[in-house]
XYZ file of C-alpha atoms in Angstrom:
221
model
C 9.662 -25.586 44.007
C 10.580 -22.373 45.747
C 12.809 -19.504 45.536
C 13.983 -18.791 48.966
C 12.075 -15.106 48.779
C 9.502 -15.105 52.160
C 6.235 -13.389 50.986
C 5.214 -13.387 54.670
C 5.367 -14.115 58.574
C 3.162 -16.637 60.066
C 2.813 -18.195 63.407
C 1.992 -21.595 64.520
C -1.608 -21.533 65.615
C -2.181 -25.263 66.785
C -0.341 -28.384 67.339
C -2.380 -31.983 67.175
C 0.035 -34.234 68.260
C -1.325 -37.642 66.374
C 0.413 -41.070 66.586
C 4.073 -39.708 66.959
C 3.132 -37.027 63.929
C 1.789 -33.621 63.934
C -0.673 -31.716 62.397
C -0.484 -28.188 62.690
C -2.475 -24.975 61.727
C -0.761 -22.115 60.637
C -1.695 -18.422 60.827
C -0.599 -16.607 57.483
C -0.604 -13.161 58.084
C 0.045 -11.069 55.086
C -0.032 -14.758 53.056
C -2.231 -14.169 50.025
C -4.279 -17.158 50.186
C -6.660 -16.556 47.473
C -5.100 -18.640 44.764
C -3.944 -21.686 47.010
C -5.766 -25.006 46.231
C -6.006 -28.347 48.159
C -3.029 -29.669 48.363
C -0.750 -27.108 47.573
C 2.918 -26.659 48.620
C 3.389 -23.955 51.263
C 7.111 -23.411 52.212
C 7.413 -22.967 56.291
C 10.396 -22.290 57.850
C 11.855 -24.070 55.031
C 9.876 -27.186 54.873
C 7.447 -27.590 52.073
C 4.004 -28.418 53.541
C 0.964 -29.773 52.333
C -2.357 -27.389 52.637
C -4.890 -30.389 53.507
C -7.579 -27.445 55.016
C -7.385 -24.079 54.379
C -9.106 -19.864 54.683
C -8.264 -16.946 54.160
C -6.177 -16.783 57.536
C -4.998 -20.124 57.898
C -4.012 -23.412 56.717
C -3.607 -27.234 58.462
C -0.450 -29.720 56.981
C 0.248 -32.907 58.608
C 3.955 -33.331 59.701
C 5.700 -36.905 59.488
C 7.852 -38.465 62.482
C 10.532 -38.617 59.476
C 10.125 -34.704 59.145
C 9.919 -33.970 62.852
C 13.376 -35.603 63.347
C 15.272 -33.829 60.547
C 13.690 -30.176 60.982
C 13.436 -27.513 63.662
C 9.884 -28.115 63.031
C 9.321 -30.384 65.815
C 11.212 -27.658 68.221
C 7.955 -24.980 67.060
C 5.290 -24.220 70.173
C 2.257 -22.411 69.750
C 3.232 -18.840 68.973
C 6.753 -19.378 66.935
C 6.772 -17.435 64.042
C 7.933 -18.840 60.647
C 8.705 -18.008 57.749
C 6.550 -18.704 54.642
C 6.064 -18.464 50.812
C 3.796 -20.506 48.416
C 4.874 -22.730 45.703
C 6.622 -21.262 42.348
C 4.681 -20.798 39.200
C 6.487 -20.695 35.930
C 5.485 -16.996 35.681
C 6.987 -15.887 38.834
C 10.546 -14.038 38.925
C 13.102 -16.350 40.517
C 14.482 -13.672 42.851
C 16.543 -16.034 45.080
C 17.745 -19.629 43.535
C 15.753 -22.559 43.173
C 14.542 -24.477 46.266
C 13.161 -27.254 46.568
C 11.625 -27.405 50.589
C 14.031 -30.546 51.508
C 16.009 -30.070 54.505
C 18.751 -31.301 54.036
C 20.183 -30.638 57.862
C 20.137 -28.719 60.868
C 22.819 -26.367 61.427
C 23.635 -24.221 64.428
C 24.149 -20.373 65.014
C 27.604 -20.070 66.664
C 27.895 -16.503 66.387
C 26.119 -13.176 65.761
C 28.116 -9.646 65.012
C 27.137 -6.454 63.836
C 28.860 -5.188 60.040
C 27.943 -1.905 59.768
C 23.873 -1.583 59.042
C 23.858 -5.550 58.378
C 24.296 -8.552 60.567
C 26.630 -11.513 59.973
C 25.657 -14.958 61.477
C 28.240 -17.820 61.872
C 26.925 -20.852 61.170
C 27.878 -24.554 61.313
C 26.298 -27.052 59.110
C 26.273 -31.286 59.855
C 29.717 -32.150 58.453
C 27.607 -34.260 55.643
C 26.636 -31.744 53.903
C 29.667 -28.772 54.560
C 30.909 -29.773 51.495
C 28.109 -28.657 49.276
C 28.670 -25.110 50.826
C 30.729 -22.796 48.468
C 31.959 -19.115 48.893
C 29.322 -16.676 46.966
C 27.258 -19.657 46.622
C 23.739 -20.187 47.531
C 22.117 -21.734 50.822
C 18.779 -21.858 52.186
C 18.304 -21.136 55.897
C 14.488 -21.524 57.239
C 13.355 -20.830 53.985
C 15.300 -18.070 53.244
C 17.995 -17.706 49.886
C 21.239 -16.090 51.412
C 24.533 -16.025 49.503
C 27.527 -17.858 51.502
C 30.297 -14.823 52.244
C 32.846 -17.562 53.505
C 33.505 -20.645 54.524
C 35.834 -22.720 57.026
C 35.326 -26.789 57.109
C 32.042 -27.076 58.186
C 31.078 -23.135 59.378
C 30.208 -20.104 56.672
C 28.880 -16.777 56.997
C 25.975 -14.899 55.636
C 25.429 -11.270 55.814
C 21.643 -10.221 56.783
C 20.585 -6.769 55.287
C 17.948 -4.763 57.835
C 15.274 -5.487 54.986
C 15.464 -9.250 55.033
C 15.974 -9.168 58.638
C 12.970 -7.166 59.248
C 10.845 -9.332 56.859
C 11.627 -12.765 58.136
C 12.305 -14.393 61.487
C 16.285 -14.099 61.226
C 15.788 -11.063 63.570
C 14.887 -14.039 66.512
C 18.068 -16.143 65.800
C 19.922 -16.334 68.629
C 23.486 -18.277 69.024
C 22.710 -21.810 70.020
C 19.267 -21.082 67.532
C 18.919 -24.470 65.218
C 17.956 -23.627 61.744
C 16.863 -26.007 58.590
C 19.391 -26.030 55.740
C 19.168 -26.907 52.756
C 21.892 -26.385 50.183
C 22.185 -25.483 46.602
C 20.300 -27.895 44.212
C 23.223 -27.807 41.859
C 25.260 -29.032 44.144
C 24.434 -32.034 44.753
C 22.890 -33.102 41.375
C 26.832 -32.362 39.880
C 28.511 -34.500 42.449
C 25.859 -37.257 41.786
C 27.085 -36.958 37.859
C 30.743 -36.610 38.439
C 30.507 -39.616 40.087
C 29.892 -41.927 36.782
C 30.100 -45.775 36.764
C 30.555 -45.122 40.400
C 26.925 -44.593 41.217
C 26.086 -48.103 41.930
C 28.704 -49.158 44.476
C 28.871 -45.141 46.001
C 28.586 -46.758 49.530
C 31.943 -48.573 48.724
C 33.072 -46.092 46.677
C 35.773 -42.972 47.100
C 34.372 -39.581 46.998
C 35.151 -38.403 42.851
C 38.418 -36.037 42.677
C 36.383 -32.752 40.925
C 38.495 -31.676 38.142
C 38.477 -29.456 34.926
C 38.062 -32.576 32.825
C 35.165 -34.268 35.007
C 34.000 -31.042 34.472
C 33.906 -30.904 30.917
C 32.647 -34.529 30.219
C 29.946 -33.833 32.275
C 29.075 -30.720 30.320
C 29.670 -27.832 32.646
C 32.660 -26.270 30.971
């Protein structure tokens, strides 16, 4: 698990292209790598990675086909920058929400304005998961937690402050720039138990009607 907080700025160092997957080495910059073991989790861009070799200054994960076709991470070349923070320990302050590393789809920059000292990016999400995209709720974007400011079917907005701009690589997103989204955990795990006997036979299944009452049996009110 993850909270959505980057710790630092990486770059992709290598790319092994092996079999149809990938194995890539990744320069950590500022990444304190002192108390990573083998086979720790290592957020990048998003994704949560597995540290198979590791220093001080770098560390190798091997990327699936399955991965490479439902991430940017298979649009990186030698030189992108990405985003990264390590796993999160009970300890640790949960500063953004909880994350879990799963993308859950690739959504699209469709617009980029200035608002005042901040920046506000338009984005549109695959229409299968829009609907797990709330106002003032939670999404991660690349790794990073942003609070939704609005939403229209399957676009929102988020509002980038010069600090997290200047500490992650939003400050390279460009319109037409793909990013990895994954929404809030919540989310999804309420429309799985709203569902009910339905579970089973979802395929065939109508999407639940959410309402105060499905709310309450399933203890969130």
């Amino acid at each position: 698990m993850f909270t959505g907080i980057i710790q630092a700025q990486g770059y992709i160092k290598r790319i092994d292209v092996r079999n149809g997957d990938w194995r890539l080495t990744v320069a950590v910059g500022e990444l304190d790598m002192t108390d990573v073991a083998m086979g720790d989790s290592i957020a990048t861009q998003g994704v949560c990675l597995t540290a198979v070799e590791f220093n001080a200054n770098e560390f190798v994960a091997d990327v699936s086909a399955e991965t490479l076709k439902v991430t940017t991470l298979g649009d990186l070349k030698i030189g992108s920058k990405v985003n990264l923070e390590k796993a999160l320990r009970l300890q640790d302050r949960l500063g953004g929400h909880l994350v879990s590393g799963h993308v859950d789809g690739v959504g699209l920059v469709k617009t980029i304005s200035q608002d005042a000292r901040s920046w506000r990016y338009l984005i549109e999400a695959p229409v299968e998961i829009a609907r797990y995209i709330a106002h003032k709720g939670s999404v991660c974007i690349n790794g990073v937690s942003l609070t939704v400011n609005q939403v229209s079917g399957c676009e929102f907005d988020v509002n980038i402050v010069p600090h997290t701009r200047e500490k992650t690589t939003i400050r390279e997103w460009q319109v037409g720039s793909r990013l990895n989204l994954e929404v809030d955990l919540l989310a999804r795990y309420l429309e799985r138990l709203i569902s009910g006997p339905n579970a089973e036979g979802e395929k065939q299944a109508k999407p639940a009607v959410i309402t105060e009452t499905l709310l309450a049996q399933a203890g969130y009110l």
